[in-house]
Each structure stands twice: as structure tokens, then as C-alpha cells.
mmCIF file of C-alpha atoms in Angstrom:
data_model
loop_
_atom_site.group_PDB
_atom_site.id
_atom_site.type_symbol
_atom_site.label_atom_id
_atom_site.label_comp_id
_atom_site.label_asym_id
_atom_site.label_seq_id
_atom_site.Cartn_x
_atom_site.Cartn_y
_atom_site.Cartn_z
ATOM 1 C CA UNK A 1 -42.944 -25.016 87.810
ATOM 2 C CA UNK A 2 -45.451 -24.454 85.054
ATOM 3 C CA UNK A 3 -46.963 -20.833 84.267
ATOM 4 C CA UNK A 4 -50.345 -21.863 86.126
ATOM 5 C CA UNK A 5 -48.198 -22.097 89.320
ATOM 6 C CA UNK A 6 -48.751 -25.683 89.743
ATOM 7 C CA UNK A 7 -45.040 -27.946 90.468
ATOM 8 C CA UNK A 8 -44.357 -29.479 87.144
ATOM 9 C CA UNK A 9 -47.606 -28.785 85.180
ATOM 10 C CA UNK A 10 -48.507 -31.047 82.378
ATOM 11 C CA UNK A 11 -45.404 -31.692 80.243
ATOM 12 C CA UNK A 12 -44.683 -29.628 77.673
ATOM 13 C CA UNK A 13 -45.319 -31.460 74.418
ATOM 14 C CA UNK A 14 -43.801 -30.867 70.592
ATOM 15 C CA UNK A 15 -46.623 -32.152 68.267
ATOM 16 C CA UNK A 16 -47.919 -30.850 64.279
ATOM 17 C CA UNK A 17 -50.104 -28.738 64.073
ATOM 18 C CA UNK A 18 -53.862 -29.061 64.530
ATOM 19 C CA UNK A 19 -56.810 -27.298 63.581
ATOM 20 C CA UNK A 20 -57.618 -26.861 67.291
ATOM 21 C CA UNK A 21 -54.842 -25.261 67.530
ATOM 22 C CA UNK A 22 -56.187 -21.956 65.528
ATOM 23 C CA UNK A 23 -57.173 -19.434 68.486
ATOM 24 C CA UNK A 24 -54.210 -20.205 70.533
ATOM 25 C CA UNK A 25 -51.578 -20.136 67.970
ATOM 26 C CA UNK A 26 -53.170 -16.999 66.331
ATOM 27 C CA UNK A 27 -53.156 -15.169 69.864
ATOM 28 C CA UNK A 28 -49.407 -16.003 70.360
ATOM 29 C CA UNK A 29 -48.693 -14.947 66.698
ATOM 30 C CA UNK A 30 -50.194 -11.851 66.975
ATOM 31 C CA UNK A 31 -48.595 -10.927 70.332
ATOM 32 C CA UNK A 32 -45.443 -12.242 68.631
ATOM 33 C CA UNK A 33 -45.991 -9.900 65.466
ATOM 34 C CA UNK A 34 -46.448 -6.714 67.673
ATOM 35 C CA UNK A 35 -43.739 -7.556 69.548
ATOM 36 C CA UNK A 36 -41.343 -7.343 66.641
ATOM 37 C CA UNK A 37 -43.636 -4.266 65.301
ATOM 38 C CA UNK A 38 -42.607 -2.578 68.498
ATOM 39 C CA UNK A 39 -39.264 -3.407 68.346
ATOM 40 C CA UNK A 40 -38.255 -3.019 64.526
ATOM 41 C CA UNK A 41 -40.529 -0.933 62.421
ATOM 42 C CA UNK A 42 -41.455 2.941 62.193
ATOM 43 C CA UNK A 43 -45.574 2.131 61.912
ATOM 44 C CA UNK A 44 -47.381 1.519 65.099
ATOM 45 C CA UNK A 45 -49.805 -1.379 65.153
ATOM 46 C CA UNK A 46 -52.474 0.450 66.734
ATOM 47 C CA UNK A 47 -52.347 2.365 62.998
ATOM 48 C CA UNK A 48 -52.302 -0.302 60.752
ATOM 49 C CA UNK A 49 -55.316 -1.025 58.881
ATOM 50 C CA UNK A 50 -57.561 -3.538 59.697
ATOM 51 C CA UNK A 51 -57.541 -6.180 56.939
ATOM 52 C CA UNK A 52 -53.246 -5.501 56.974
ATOM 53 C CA UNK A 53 -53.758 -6.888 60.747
ATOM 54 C CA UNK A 54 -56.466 -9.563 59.980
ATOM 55 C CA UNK A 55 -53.574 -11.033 56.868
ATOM 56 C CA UNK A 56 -50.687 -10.548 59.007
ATOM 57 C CA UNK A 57 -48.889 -13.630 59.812
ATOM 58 C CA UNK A 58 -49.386 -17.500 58.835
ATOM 59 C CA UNK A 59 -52.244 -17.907 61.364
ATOM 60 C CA UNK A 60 -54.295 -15.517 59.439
ATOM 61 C CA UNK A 61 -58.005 -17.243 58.278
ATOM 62 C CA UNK A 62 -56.453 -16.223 54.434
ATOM 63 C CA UNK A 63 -53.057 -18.634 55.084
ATOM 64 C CA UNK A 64 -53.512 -21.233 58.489
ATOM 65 C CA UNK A 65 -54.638 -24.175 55.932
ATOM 66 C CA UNK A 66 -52.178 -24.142 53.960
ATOM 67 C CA UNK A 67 -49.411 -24.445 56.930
ATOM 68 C CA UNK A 68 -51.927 -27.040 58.542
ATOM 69 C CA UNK A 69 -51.979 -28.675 55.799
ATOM 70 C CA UNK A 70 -48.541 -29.265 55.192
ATOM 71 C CA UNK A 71 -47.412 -31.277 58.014
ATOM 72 C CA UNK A 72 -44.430 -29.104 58.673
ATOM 73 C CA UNK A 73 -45.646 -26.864 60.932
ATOM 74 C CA UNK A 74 -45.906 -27.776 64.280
ATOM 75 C CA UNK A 75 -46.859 -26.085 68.299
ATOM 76 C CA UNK A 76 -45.619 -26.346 71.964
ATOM 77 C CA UNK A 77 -48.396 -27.092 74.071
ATOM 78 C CA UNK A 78 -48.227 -26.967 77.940
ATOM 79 C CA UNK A 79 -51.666 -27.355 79.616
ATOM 80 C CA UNK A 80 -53.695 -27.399 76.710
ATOM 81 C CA UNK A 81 -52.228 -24.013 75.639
ATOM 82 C CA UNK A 82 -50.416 -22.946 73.047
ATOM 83 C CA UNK A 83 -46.942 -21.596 74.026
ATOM 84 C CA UNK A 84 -44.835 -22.110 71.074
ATOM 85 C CA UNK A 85 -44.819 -22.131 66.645
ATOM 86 C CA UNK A 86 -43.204 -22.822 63.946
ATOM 87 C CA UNK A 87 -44.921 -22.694 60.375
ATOM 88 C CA UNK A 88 -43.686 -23.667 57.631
ATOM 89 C CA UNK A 89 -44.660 -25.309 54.259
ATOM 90 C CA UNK A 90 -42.895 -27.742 51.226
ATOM 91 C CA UNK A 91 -41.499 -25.007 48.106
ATOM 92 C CA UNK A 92 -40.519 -27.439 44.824
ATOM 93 C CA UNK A 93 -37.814 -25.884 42.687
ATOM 94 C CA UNK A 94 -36.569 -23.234 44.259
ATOM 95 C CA UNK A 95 -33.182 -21.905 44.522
ATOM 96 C CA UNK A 96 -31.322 -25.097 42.747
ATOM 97 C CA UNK A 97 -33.406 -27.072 45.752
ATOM 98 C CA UNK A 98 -36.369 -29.694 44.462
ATOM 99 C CA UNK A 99 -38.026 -29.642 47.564
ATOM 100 C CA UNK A 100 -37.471 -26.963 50.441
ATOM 101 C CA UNK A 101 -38.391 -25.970 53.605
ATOM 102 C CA UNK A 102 -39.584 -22.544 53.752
ATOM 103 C CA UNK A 103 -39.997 -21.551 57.494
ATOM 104 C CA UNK A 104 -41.914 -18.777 57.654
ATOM 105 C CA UNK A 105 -42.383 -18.156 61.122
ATOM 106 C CA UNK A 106 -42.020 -18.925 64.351
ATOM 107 C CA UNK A 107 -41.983 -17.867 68.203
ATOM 108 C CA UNK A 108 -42.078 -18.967 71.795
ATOM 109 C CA UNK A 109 -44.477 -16.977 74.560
ATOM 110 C CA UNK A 110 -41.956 -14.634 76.471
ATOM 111 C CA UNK A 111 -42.678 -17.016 79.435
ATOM 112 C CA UNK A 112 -41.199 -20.019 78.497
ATOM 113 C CA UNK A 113 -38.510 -18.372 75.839
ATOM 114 C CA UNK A 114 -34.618 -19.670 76.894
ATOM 115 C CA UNK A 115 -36.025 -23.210 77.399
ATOM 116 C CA UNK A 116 -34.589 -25.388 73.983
ATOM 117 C CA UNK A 117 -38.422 -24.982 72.927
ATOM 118 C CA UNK A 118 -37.501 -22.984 69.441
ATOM 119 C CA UNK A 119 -34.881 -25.730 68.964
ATOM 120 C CA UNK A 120 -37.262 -28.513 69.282
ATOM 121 C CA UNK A 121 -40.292 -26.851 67.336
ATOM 122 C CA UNK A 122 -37.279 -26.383 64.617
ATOM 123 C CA UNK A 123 -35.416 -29.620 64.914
ATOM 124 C CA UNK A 124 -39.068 -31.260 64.716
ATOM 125 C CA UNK A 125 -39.894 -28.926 61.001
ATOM 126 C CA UNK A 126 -36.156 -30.222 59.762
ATOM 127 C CA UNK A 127 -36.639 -34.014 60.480
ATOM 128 C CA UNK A 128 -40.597 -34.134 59.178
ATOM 129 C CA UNK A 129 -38.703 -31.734 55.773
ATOM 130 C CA UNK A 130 -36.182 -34.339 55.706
ATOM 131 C CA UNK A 131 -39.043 -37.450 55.730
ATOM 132 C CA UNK A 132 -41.158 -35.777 53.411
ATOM 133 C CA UNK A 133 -37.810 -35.358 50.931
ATOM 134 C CA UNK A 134 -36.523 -31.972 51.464
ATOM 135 C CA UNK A 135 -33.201 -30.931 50.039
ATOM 136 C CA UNK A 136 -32.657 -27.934 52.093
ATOM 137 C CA UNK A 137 -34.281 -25.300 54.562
ATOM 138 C CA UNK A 138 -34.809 -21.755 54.324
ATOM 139 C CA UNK A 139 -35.565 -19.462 57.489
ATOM 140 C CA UNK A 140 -35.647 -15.646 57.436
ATOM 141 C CA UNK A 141 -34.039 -13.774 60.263
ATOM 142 C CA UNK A 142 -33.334 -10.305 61.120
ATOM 143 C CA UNK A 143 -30.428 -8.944 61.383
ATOM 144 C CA UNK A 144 -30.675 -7.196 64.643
ATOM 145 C CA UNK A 145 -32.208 -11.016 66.326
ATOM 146 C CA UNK A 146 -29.194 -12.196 67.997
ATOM 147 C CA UNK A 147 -30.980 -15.350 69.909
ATOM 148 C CA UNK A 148 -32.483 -16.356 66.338
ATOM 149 C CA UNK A 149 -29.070 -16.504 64.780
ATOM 150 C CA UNK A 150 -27.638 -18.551 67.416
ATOM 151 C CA UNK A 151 -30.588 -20.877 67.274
ATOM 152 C CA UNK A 152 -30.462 -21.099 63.434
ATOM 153 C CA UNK A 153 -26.284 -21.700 64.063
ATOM 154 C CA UNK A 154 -26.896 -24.663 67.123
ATOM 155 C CA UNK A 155 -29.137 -26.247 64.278
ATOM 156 C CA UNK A 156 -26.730 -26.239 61.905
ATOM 157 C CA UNK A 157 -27.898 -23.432 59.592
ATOM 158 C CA UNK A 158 -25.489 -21.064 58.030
ATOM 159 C CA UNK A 159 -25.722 -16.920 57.893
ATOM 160 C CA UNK A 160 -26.014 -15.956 54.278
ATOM 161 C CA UNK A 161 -25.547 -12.339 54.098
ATOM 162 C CA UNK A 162 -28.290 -11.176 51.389
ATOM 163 C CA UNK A 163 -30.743 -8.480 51.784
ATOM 164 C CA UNK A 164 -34.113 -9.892 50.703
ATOM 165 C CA UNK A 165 -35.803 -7.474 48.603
ATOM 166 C CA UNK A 166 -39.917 -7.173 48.406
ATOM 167 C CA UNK A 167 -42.352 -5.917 46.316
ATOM 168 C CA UNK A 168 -46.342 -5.861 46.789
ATOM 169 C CA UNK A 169 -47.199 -6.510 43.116
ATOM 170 C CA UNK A 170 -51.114 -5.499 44.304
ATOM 171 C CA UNK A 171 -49.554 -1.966 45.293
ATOM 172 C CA UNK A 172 -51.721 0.822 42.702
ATOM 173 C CA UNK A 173 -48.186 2.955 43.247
ATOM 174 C CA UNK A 174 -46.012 0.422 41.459
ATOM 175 C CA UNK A 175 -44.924 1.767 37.913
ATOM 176 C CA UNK A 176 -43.976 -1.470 35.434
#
């Protein structure tokens, strides 16, 4: 049965992204974004600034086109709605890799989460990155996200124990 309550519903289709595919994708994002915000960090979203909201996450008016543009980012869509994403975008010589897949984000509306629609949207980024001459793939999970690991894992990834450390280069604090 699909979320509308209709038997069956319009299949649920894997497809690249489009430029349609803006609003929807951003709303999910965003609800995606606070959900982890909830879940992870100290700072509430409610008090982050406004233009830190506005640039958060690869739907963002600053970053969509360049993950649209890409061809390796790609939505579910059930119903003409937006229920699933995965962005990513081509890096060239990066870690001892010529061309790799940098995945930098991806989620599935709490709805339709547990149904192999993260492995698809993912399996669907690896074999365009493979067609378009990637050496290798690079996803960033949490720690603490148990059902991410395993999906990374049943798609063959490996667990490389590394913190990643970050620096805003723009922050006026920074002393260099």
C-alpha cells in the first residue's frame, strides 16, 4: 500500500536527478538534516542562523547544480513525490583515486525507510561512478548510524576507522 492509502500506488521509481526535483528533495533534506540535528548535535535548529540553514545540505540554492549536474546523484519518486536521495558528485585525484565518488548525502522519508530504497539510490550512484570511470567511492557515516553501516557493508563498502577532521577556513576565530 502506498503512503496516499491507495493499494499499490504508482511504483516507486530510482531515476537521476532532475531539476524538478528541487522543492521535494530540499523538503526531505531538510527534514532529514534536523532529524540528525536532533539526534547528534548540542545546537538546536530552531537557533541556527538563517543563512547556516539556507547552505545546509546539497539541496541548498548555493550547491543543487553542481550535484544535478553531475549525473551521480539520483531520487526515489513514488507518486510524483520525492521520498528518497542520494547526492553525490565526480572528485579527480584524490586519495591515490583518479576519479571518485564522493557521496555526500543521502536519506529515505521515515515512511518508506527499511524498504532496499537506500540500497538502490546507492547501488544506482556506484554503477553510473563506475560508467563515468570511477576508481573508488567515498561515503561519510557516523559512528553512532548503525543501519548506514550495514547498508554501506551489504554494498560492499568497508569501515575505515578515521576521524575526519574540519576546519571552516572563512571562520574570523581561526589563528594561521
Amino acid at each position: 500500500m502506498s503512503r496516499n492509502g491507495r493499494p499499490g500506488g504508482d511504483v516507486m521509481e530510482i531515476r537521476k536527478l532532475k531539476l524538478k526535483d528541487l522543492e521535494g528533495v530540499r523538503k526531505l533534506e531538510i527534514s532529514c538534516i534536523r532529524e540528525y540535528f536532533k539526534a547528534t548535535i548540542e545546537n538546536k535548529w530552531e537557533e541556527l542562523p538563517e543563512e547556516w540553514k539556507e547552505n545546509l545540505g546539497a539541496s541548498s540554492r548555493k550547491h543543487f547544480r553542481a550535484y544535478l549536474e553531475s549525473g551521480l546523484s539520483f531520487v526515489a519518486v513514488e507518486d510524483d513525490e520525492v521520498i528518497g536521495f542520494l547526492f553525490a558528485q565526480m572528485l579527480h585525484h584524490i586519495a591515490d583515486a583518479e576519479n571518485l565518488v564522493w557521496i555526500e548525502n543521502m536519506g529515505v522519508h521515515p515512511y518508506f525507510r527499511r524498504n532496499q530504497i537506500a540500497y538502490r539510490l546507492l547501488t544506482a550512484c556506484l554503477k553510473e561512478g563506475i560508467a563515468q570511470g570511477a576508481d573508488v567511492a567515498h561515503s561519510t557515516i557516523q559512528p553512532e548510524n548503525a543501519p548506514s553501516i550495514l547498508l554501506h557493508k551489504k554494498a560492499g563498502f568497508f569501515m575505515d576507522p578515521r576521524q575526519v577532521a574540519l576546519v571552516d577556513l572563512r571562520d574570523p576565530k581561526l589563528r594561521l
